[in-house]
Structures are given as C-alpha cells and as structure tokens.
Coordinates of C-alpha atoms in Angstrom, one line a residue:
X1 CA 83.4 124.2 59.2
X2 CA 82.7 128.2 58.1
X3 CA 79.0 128.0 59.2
X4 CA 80.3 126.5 63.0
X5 CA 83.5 129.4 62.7
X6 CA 80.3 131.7 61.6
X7 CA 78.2 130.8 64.4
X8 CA 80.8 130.9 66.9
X9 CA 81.8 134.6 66.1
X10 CA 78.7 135.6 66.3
X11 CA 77.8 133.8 69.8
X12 CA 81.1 135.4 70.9
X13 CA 80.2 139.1 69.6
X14 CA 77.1 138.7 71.2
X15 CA 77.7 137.7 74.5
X16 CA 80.9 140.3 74.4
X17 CA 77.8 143.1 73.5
X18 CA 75.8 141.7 76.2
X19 CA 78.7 141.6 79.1
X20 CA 80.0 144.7 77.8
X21 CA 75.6 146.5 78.5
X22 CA 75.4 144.2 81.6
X23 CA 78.4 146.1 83.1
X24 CA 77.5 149.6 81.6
X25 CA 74.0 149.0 83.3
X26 CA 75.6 147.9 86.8
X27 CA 78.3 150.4 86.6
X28 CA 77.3 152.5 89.6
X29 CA 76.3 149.6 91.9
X30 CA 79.8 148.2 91.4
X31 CA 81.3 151.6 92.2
X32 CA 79.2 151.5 95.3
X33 CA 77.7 154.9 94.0
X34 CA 73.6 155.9 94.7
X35 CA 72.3 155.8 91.8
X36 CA 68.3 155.6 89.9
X37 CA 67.8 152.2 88.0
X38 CA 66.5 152.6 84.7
X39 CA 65.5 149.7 82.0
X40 CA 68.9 147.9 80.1
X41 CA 69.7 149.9 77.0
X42 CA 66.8 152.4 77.3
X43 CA 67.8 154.5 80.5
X44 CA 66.6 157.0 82.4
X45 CA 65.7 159.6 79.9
X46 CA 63.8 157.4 77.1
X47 CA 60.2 158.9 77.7
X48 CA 62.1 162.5 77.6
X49 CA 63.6 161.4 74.3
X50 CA 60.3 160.0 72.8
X51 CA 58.7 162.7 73.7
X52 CA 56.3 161.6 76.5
X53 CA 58.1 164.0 79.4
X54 CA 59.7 167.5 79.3
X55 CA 63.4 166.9 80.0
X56 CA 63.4 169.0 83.1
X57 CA 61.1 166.9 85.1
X58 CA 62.9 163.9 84.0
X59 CA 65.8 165.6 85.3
X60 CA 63.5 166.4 88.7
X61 CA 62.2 162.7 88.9
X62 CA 65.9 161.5 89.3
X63 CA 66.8 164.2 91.5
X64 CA 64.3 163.8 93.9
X65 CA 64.4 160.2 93.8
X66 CA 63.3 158.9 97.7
X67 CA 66.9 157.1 97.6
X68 CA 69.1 160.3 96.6
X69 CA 67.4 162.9 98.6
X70 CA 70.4 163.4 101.1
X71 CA 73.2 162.5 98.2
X72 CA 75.5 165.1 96.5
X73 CA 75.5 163.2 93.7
X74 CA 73.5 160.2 91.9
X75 CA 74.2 158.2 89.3
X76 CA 72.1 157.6 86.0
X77 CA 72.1 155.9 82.2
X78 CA 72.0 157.9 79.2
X79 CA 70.9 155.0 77.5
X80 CA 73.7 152.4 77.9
X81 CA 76.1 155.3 78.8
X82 CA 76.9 155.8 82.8
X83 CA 76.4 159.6 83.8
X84 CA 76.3 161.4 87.0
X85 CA 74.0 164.0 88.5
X86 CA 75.5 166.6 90.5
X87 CA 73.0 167.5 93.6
X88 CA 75.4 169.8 95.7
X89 CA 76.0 173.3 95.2
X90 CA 80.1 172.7 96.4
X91 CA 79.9 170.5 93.1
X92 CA 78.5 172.5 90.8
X93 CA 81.6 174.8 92.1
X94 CA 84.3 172.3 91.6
X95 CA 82.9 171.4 87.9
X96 CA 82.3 174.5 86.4
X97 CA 85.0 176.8 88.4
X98 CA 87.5 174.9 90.1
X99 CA 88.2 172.2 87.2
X100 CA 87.3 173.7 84.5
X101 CA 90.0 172.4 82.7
X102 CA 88.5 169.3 82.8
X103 CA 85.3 170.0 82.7
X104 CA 85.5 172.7 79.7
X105 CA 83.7 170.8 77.2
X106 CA 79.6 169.6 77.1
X107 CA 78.3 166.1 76.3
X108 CA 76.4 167.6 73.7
X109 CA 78.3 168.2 70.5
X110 CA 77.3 167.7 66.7
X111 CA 80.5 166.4 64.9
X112 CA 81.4 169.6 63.0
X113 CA 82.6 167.9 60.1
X114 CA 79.0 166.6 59.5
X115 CA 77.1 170.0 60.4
X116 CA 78.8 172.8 60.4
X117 CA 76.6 175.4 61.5
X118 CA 75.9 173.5 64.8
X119 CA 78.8 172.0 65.5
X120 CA 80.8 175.0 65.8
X121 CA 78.8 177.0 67.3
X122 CA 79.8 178.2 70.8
X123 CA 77.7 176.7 72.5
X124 CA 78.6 173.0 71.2
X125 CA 82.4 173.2 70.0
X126 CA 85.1 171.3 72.0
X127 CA 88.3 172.5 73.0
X128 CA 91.3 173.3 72.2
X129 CA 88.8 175.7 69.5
X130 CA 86.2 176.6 71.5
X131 CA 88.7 179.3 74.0
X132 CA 90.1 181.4 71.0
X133 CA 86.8 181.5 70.0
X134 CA 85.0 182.6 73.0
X135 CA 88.0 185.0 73.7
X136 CA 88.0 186.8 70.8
X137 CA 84.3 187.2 70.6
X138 CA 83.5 188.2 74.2
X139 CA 84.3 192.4 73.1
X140 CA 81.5 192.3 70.8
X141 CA 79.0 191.3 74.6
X142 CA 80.7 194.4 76.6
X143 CA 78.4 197.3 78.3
X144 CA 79.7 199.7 75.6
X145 CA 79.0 197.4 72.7
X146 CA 75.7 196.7 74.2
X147 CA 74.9 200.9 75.1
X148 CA 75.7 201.0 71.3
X149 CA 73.2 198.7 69.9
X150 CA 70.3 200.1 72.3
X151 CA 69.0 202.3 69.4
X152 CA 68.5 198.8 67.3
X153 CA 66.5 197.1 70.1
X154 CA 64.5 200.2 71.3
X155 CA 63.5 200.6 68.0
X156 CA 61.8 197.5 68.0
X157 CA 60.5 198.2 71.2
X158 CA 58.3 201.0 69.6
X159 CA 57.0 198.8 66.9
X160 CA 55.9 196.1 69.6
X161 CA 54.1 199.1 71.2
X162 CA 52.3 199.7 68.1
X163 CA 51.4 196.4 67.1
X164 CA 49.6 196.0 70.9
X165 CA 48.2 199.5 70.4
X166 CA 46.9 198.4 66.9
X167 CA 45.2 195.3 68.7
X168 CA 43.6 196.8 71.8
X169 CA 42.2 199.6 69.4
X170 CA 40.7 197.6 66.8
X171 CA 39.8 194.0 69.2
X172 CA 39.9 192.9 72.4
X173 CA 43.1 193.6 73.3
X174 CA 43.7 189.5 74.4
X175 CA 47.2 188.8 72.6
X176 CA 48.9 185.1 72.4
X177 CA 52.1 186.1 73.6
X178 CA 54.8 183.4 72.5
X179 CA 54.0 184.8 68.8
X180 CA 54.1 188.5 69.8
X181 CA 57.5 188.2 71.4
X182 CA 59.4 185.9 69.5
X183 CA 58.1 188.5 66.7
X184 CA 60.0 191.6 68.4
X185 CA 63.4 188.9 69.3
X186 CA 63.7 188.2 66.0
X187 CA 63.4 191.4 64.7
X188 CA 66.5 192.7 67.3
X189 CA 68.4 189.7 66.7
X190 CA 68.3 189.8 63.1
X191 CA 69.1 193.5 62.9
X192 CA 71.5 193.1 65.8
X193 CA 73.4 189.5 64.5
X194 CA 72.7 189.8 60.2
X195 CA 72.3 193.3 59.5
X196 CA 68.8 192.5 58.2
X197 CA 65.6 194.1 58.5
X198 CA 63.2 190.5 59.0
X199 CA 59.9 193.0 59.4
X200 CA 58.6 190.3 61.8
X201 CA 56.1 193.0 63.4
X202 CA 55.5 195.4 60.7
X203 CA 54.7 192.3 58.0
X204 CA 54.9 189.2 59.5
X205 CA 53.1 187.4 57.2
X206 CA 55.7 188.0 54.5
X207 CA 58.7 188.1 56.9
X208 CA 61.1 185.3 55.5
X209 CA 63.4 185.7 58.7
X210 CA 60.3 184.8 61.1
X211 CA 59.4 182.0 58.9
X212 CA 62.8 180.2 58.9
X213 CA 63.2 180.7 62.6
X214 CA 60.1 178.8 63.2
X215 CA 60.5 176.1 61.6
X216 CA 64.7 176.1 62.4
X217 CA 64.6 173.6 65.0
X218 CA 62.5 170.9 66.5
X219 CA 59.5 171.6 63.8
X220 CA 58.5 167.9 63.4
X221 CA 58.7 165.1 65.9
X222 CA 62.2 163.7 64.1
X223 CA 63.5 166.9 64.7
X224 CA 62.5 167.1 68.6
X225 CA 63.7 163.6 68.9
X226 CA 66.8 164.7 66.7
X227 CA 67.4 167.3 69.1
X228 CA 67.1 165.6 72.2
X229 CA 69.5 162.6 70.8
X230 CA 71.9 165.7 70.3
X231 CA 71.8 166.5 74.2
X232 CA 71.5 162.9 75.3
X233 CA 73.1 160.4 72.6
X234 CA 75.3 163.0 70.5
X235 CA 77.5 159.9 68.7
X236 CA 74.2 158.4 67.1
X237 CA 73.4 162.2 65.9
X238 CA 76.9 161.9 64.3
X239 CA 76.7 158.6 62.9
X240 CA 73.5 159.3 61.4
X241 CA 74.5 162.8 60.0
X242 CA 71.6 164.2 61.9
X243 CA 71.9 168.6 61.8
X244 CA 70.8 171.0 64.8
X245 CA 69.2 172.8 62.3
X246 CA 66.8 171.8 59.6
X247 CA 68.4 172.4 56.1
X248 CA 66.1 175.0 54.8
X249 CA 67.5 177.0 57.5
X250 CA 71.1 176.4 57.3
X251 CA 70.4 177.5 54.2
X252 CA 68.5 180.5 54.2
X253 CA 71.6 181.5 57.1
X254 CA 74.7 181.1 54.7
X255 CA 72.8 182.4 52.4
X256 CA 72.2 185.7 53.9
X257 CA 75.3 185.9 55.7
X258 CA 77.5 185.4 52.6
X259 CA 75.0 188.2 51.3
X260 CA 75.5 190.8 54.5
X261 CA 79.6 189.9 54.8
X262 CA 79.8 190.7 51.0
X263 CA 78.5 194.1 51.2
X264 CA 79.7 195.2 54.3
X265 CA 83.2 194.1 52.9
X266 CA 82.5 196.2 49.5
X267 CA 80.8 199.4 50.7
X268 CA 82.0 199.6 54.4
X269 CA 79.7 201.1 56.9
X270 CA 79.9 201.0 60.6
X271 CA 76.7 200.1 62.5
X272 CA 78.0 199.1 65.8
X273 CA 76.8 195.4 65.5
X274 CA 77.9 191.7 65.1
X275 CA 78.9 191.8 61.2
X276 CA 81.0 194.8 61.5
X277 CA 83.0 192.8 64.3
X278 CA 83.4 189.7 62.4
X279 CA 84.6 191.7 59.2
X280 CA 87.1 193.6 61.3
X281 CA 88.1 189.8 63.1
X282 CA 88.8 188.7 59.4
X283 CA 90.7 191.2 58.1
X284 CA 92.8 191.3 61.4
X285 CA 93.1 187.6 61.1
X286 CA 94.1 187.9 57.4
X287 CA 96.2 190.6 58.2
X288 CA 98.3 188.0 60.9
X289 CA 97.7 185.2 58.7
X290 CA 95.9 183.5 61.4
X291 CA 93.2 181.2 60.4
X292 CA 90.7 180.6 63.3
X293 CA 87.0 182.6 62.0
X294 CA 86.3 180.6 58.8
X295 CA 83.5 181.4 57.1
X296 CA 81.7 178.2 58.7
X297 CA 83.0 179.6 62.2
X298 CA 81.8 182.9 61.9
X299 CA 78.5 181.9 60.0
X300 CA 77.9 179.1 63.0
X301 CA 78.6 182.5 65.8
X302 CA 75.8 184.7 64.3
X303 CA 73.7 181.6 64.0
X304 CA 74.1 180.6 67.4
X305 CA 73.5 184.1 68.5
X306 CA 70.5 184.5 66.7
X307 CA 68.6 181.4 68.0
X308 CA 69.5 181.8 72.0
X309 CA 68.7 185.9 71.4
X310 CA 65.3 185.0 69.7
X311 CA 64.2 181.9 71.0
X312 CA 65.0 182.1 75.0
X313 CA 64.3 186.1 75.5
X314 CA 61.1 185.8 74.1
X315 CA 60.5 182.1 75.8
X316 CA 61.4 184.0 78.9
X317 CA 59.6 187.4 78.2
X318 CA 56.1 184.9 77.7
X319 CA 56.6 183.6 81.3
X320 CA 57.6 187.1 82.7
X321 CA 53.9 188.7 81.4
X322 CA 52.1 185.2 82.3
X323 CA 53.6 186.1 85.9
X324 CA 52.8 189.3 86.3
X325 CA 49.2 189.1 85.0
X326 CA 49.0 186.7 87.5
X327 CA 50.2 188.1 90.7
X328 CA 48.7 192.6 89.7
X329 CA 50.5 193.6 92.7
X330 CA 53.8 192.7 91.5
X331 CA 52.9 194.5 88.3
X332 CA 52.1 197.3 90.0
X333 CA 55.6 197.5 91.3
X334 CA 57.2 196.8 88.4
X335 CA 54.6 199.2 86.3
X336 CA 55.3 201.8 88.8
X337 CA 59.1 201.7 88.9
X338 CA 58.8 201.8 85.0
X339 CA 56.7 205.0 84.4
X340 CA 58.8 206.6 87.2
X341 CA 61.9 206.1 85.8
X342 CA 60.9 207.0 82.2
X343 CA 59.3 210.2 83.7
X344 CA 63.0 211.1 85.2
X345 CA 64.6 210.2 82.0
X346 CA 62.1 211.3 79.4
X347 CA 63.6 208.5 77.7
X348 CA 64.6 205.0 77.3
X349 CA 68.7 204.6 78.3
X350 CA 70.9 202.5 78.6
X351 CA 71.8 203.8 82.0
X352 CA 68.1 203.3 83.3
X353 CA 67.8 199.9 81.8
X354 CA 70.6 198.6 83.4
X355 CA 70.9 200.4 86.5
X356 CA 67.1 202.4 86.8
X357 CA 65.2 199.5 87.3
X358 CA 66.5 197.1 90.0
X359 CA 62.6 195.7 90.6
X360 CA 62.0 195.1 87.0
X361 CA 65.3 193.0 86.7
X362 CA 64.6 191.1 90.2
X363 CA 61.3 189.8 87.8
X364 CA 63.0 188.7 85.2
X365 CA 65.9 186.7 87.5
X366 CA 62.8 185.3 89.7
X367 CA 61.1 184.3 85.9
X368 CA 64.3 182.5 85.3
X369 CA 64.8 180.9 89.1
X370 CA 61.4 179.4 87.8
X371 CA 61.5 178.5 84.4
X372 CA 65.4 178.3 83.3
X373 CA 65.0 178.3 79.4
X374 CA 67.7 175.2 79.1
X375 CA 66.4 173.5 82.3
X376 CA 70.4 171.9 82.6
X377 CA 74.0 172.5 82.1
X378 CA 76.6 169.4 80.7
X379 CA 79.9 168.5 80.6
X380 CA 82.1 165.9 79.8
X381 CA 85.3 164.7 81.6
X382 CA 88.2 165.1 79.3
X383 CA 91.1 164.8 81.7
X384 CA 92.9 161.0 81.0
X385 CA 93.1 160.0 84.3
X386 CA 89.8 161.3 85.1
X387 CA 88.5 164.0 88.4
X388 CA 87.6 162.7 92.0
X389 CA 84.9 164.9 93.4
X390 CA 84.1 165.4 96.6
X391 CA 81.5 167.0 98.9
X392 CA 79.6 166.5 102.2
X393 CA 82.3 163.7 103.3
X394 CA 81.6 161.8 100.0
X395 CA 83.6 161.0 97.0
X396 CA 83.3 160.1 93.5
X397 CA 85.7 159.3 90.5
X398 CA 84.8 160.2 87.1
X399 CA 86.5 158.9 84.4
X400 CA 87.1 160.4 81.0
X401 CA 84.3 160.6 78.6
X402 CA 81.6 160.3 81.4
X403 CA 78.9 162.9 81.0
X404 CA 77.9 165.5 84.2
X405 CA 74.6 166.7 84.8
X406 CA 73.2 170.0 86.5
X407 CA 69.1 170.2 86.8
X408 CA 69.5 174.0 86.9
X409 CA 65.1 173.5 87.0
X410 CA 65.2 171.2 89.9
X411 CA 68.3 173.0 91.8
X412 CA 66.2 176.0 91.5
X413 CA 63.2 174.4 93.0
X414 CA 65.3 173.1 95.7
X415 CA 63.5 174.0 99.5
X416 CA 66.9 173.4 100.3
X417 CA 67.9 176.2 98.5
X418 CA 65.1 178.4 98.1
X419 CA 62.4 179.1 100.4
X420 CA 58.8 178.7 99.2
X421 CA 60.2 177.5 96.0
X422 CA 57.0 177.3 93.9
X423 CA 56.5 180.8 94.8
X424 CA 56.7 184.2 92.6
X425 CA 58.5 186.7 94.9
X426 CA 61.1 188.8 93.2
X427 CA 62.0 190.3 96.6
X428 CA 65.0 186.9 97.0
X429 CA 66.8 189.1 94.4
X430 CA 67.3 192.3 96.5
X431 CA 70.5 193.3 97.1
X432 CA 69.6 193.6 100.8
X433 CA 67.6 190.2 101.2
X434 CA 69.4 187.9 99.1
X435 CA 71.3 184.7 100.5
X436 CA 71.2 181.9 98.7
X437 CA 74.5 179.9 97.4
X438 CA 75.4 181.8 94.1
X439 CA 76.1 177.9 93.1
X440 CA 72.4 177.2 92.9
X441 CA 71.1 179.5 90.2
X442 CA 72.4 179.2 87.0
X443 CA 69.8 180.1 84.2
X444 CA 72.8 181.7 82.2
X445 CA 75.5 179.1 83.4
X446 CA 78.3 179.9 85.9
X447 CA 82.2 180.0 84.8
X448 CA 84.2 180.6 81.8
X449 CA 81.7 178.9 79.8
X450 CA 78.6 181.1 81.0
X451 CA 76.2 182.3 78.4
X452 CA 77.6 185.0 76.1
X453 CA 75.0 186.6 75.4
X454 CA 73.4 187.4 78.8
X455 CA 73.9 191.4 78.6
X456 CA 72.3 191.4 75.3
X457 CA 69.6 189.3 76.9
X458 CA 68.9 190.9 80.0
X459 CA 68.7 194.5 78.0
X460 CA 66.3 192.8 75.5
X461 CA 63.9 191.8 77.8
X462 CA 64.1 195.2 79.6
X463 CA 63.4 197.4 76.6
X464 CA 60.1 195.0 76.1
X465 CA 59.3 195.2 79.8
X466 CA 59.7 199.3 79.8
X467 CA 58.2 199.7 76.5
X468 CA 55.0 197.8 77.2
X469 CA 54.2 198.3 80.5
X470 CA 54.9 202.1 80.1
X471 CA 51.5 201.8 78.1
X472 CA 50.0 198.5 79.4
X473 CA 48.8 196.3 81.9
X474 CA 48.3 192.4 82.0
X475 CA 45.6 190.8 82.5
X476 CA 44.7 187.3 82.4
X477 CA 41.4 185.9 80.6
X478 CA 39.1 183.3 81.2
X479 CA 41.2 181.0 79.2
X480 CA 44.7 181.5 80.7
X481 CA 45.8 178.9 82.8
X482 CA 46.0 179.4 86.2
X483 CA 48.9 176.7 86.3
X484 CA 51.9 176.2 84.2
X485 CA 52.8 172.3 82.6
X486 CA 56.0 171.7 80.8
X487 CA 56.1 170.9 77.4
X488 CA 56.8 167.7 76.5
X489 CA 58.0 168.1 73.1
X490 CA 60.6 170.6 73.2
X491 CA 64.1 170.2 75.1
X492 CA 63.6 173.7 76.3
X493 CA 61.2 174.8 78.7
X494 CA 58.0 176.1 77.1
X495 CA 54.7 175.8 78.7
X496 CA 52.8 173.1 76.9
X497 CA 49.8 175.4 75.6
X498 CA 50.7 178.9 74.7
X499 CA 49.6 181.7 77.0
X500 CA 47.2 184.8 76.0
X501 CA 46.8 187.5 77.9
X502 CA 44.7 190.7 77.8
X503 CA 46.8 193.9 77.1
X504 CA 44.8 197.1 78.8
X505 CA 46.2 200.8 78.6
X506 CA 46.9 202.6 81.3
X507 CA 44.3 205.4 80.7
X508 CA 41.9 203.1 80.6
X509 CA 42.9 201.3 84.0
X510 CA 43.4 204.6 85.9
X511 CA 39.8 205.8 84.8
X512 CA 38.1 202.4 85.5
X513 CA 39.9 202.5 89.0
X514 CA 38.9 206.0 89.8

C-alpha cells in the first residue's frame, strides 16, 4: 500500500511538472503572441549561457527572426520562464518612462541576503530601496562634483601619456590596448571611489587593486556561466548562493573600504570624492537616526561604481582607438579638434572637455551606437494586475513577474533606425544632422533608472582621448583585425581577441608626411 501511495505521488508530481513546462513552453502561442520557439526547458539563450554565443547576438538572432521582423514585440524562454522582447521604440518609451512604476525593477537581481556586495548594488537592488538610494547618491554625479574630481582623472591622464611615451621610445610603439586602458580606469576609479592610490600604470606588476579587478568577475568559466545565470536565471543564482563577485574580491573591497571609511572618519580631510560623501551621508543619517547606507550599502555603491567606471570606460575606450586607427580621417578630425582646443586652453578643463570638443564626444557616442558595453537593458513587471502595452495597433498583457527585454546592440544596428548601420560616422551625432528616435539609443539606459555614472564616464574617456591623441596617433598593425567578433564568454561586449594598435607621436607623423 505505501509503495502504490509512493508511486502514485510521484506519477502525479511529475506529470503536474510536466503540464506545468508544457504550458510555460506554449505560453505565447496560447496568447496568440509572435514569438521564437526554443527547445522545452533549455530556451532561447542556452548557447549564450554555456558560453558558445555572445549574449548580444543571441539577443540579435531573436530579433531579427524572419517571423518578427515587422512585430513590436516577440516573445521568448528564458529557460522554462516566458519573456518578451521589446522591438519598438514607442515601447521602450512606455517601459522605461511612462510606467516606470512598474517597470522600476530588473530581472537580474542577486538575493542580497546571500551576497551583499551585489545584491545591493544600484544597479541590481529592487524597490522600495533602490529610490532613496539612487536619490540620495545622484549629488555626488553632478557637473560640479564631476569639475572637482578632474584633477584626480587628468592626473592619470599624464601617467597614461608616459607609459605610451616610455613604449614608443624604448620598442615599437604597438600597445595591446584592453590592458593599457583598463590600467588608467582603474587607477581613476580607485582614487575617485576608495581613496586609494592602486599604481596600476606606474607598477602594475605589484598593483593589488589591478589584480583583484581582473580576476573580480567572470575569471573562470563557472564564473561567466555564474554571471550570465545572474542575468538570465537569477532564482537558481539565489538558490545556489552563487556571488557577482568572486570572494577574494569581496574581500579585498570590505577590506579596504572599512580601511579608507576608518580614516577619513578619524583624521577628516576633504578630497572632493566618493568617501567623503558617504562619510557625510552617515553622519547625516546618524544624525536623523535614519538607517538606509549600512555599511553593506555603502560598501556595495563604491563597488558598483568601481566595476562599471573601470571595466566599461576602458571596454569602450579599446573600441574607440580600434575605430579610429581604422578609419585616419576620422582621427584626423578628432586629433585636430584636440590639439586646437588644448592650444586655446593651454590646458586640460573641465569646460573644454565637456563643452570644447563636440567631434571628440560624437566618437565616443557613435563607439557606443556600435558596441553598447551591456548589449541590453531588463525589467520585471511588478504591478499585481500586470501592464498592457501597446504600439503599431498591437497589444500585449504582461503579467507580474515576467521579464522585458531591450537589445540596446541590435536596436542600434536597426536600418530602421539608423542608416548604414554597420558604418563608423560620428557625423549622426551632430547637433544639426541628428534624427533618429531618442528611444533607440540607450548605451547608458533611458529613465529614472539610467546609468549613474555616465558624467563620470563620458569625462573619463575624454581626458584619455585629449591626453593621448594630443601626443599620438593610431595606427593599426599587420595583426589587428580588420573586423570585430563578439566574445563569447563574457556577458558584456568585448571583442573576442584583444586589439593592439601602434601608438606614433605626432613629430614623427608631421615629419614623415612632409
């Protein structure tokens, strides 16, 4: 009698787990909704998960899938979960602007009470905490905090300038540049975010900061899977109390942020940058008994900060030099504007590099039309009774806890959207030429949940540009590739070999050309 009452439950929790994936995986054909088929249980993104495609062309595959091409929308499996792709740029307005308030939170999302660093971090945390947070963080990204914190990044500017100087004097001058830029990022993040010197250019082989950020996230190929579960599958990272960082460099973080907060809270100082906020923040809070920056908070801010300041500005400054090296007349421009303004100024400011060099910045916003560091943007439905979207005479309903999707890469790379898309031409920026739907580029996100940090960012890469390129040109070598391929083993986009490129001083390219 217990083996056939065994049996039986088992029969009936199987067939209740089969019905209950059979329905998951017909879910959009039973809403009458166009959608991609995938195989039951592993979905549409298993090859990106496993590592055998780069996210954004899975993301590109489904979008330009021969049944969706005229569709403002299309549906898709996470694995067993149901999720839509948004298509239309009226969309992408209605989710990110017009209901926000349901739309405020992403699908991705460590559980904080598992990892703390990641979990509430900006960019993951749900609300109700993520606003306050946000809110009360937001000063420290203003055009005065940012014109105060030049000096830090400029410096660093001036030691990239002497590394590359070092190297075209005593070599060839041909420079990998992933290495040489993530070098200067870190060094201005670190200064900027942990008061900390991390000598990435001056000693790198003894810099402990530029050791832990290498190996802080997707390192080995559980990590890269790790980190795409967290994107794609965030309950199993939960469940399986799976981190966003590796534990050395949780670590090494709280370590040295315990270390910084300590002495800036015993011997005062004021240096203008993230630490000096966040000690202020706590003694305010303290001061109104409020209790929202815990140490985890603030420690899971600077972290956050840290990795999108060093790993995407330097991601985005390798593709900005690969460009330019490729296409000299565009560098010329850009070169040109450059010495220009610097001859006018005598200096690097903060005026010229946010206002003096409207060319330069067009690059950098065609660099990221191209290659948008997180090739996507995703939220999660968090109203009960769920949101009905519509656009082009079509609707959808999308119930609570169903995960959006916006291929910023493939939006981008829309004909639709952008003429030529595959091509370089900075000139779609210009203030006088542009007209494209300000719903269709996104590399910083659009809405109250935008990136943070783009000032910072955009003045980062700047200083680099002015810096170098004051000095330099770009040229490629015989082994540069003359076309990019995405990485398939990293979430963000990253060209799948690493580019070198041959740095030549000016002097020497004016005399050779006379």
């Amino acid at each position: 009698m217990f083996t056939f009452i065994l049996i039986s439950l088992i029969f009936g929790l199987v067939s209740y787990l089969y019905y209950f994936l059979f329905k998951q995986q017909t879910y959009w054909k039973d809403h009458n909704i166009p959608y991609v088929a995938s195989p039951l249980l592993l979905g549409n993104f298993f090859k990106a998960t496993i590592l055998k495609e780069n996210v954004g062309d899975t993301l590109t595959r489904i979008y330009n899938h021969p049944n969706v091409l005229k569709e403002p929308f299309v549906g898709f499996h996470l694995f067993h979960q149901p999720a839509l792709m948004i298509r239309d740029p009226e969309l992408v307005k209605q989710v990110l602007i017009k209901n926000f308030q349901h739309f405020s939170n992403r699908y991705t999302g460590a559980d904080p009470a598992v990892d703390p660093i990641g979990g509430l971090t900006m960019f993951q945390i749900k609300n109700p905490a993520w606003k306050p947070i946000r809110t009360k963080l937001s000063p420290v990204f203003t055009s005065g905090k940012m014109k105060q914190m030049l000096y830090m990044v400029e410096r660093f500017g001036n030691d990239l300038v002497d590394v590359v100087t070092k190297i075209v004097e005593t070599g060839d001058g041909i420079i990998e540049t992933r290495h040489l830029f993530a070098m200067f990022t870190v060094d201005s993040i670190s200064l900027v975010a942990f008061a900390t010197e991390a000598n990435c250019l001056k000693d790198p082989t003894n810099s402990e900061f530029l050791k832990n950020a290498e190996k802080a996230f997707q390192v080995t190929f559980r990590d890269k899977v790790s980190g795409n579960l967290l994107f794609f599958l965030p309950p199993l990272i939960s469940f399986l109390r799976v981190k966003t960082f590796n534990s050395s460099f949780n670590n090494f973080l709280r370590r040295l942020f315990n270390e910084v907060m300590t002495d800036r809270e015993t011997n005062g100082g004021n240096r203008n940058d993230l630490i000096d906020f966040l000690v202020a923040l706590k003694r305010q809070e303290a001061s109104k008994n409020e209790g929202i920056f815990t140490e985890d908070v603030m420690l899971a801010q600077a972290a956050v900060i840290f990795f999108a300041g060093f790993e995407t500005s330097s991601s985005t400054l390798e593709f900005v030099f690969y460009e330019l090296a490729k296409y000299p007349e565009i560098q010329k421009k850009v070169c040109d504007e450059i010495r220009s303004a610097i001859a006018v100024d005598g200096k690097i400011s903060y005026e010229m590099i946010t206002n003096g060099l409207p060319y330069t910045t067009n690059v950098i916003n065609e660099v990221l039309r191209l290659y948008p560091i997180l090739p996507f943007l995703d939220r999660v439905c968090d109203n009960p009774e769920g949101v009905t979207l519509e656009a082009s005479g079509k609707s959808v309903h999308i119930p609570r806890g169903m995960p959006i999707y916006i291929p910023a890469y493939a939006i981008q790379r829309d004909p639709k959207y952008f003429s030529e898309p595959e091509k370089f031409n900075p000139d779609r920026f210009d203030a006088e030429k542009r007209n494209f739907n300000e719903y269709t580029y996104m590399p910083f996100g659009i809405g109250p949940r935008n990136c943070i940090g783009e000032r910072f960012a955009m003045m980062q890469m700047r200083v680099a540009m002015a810096m170098l390129l004051n000095k330099f040109n770009v040229e490629m070598t015989a082994n540069t590739p003359k076309s990019l391929n995405l990485d398939k083993t990293n979430i963000l986009l990253h060209p799948e070999h690493r580019i070198s490129l041959k740095f030549v001083p000016v002097s020497k390219t004016m005399k050779v050309k006379g």
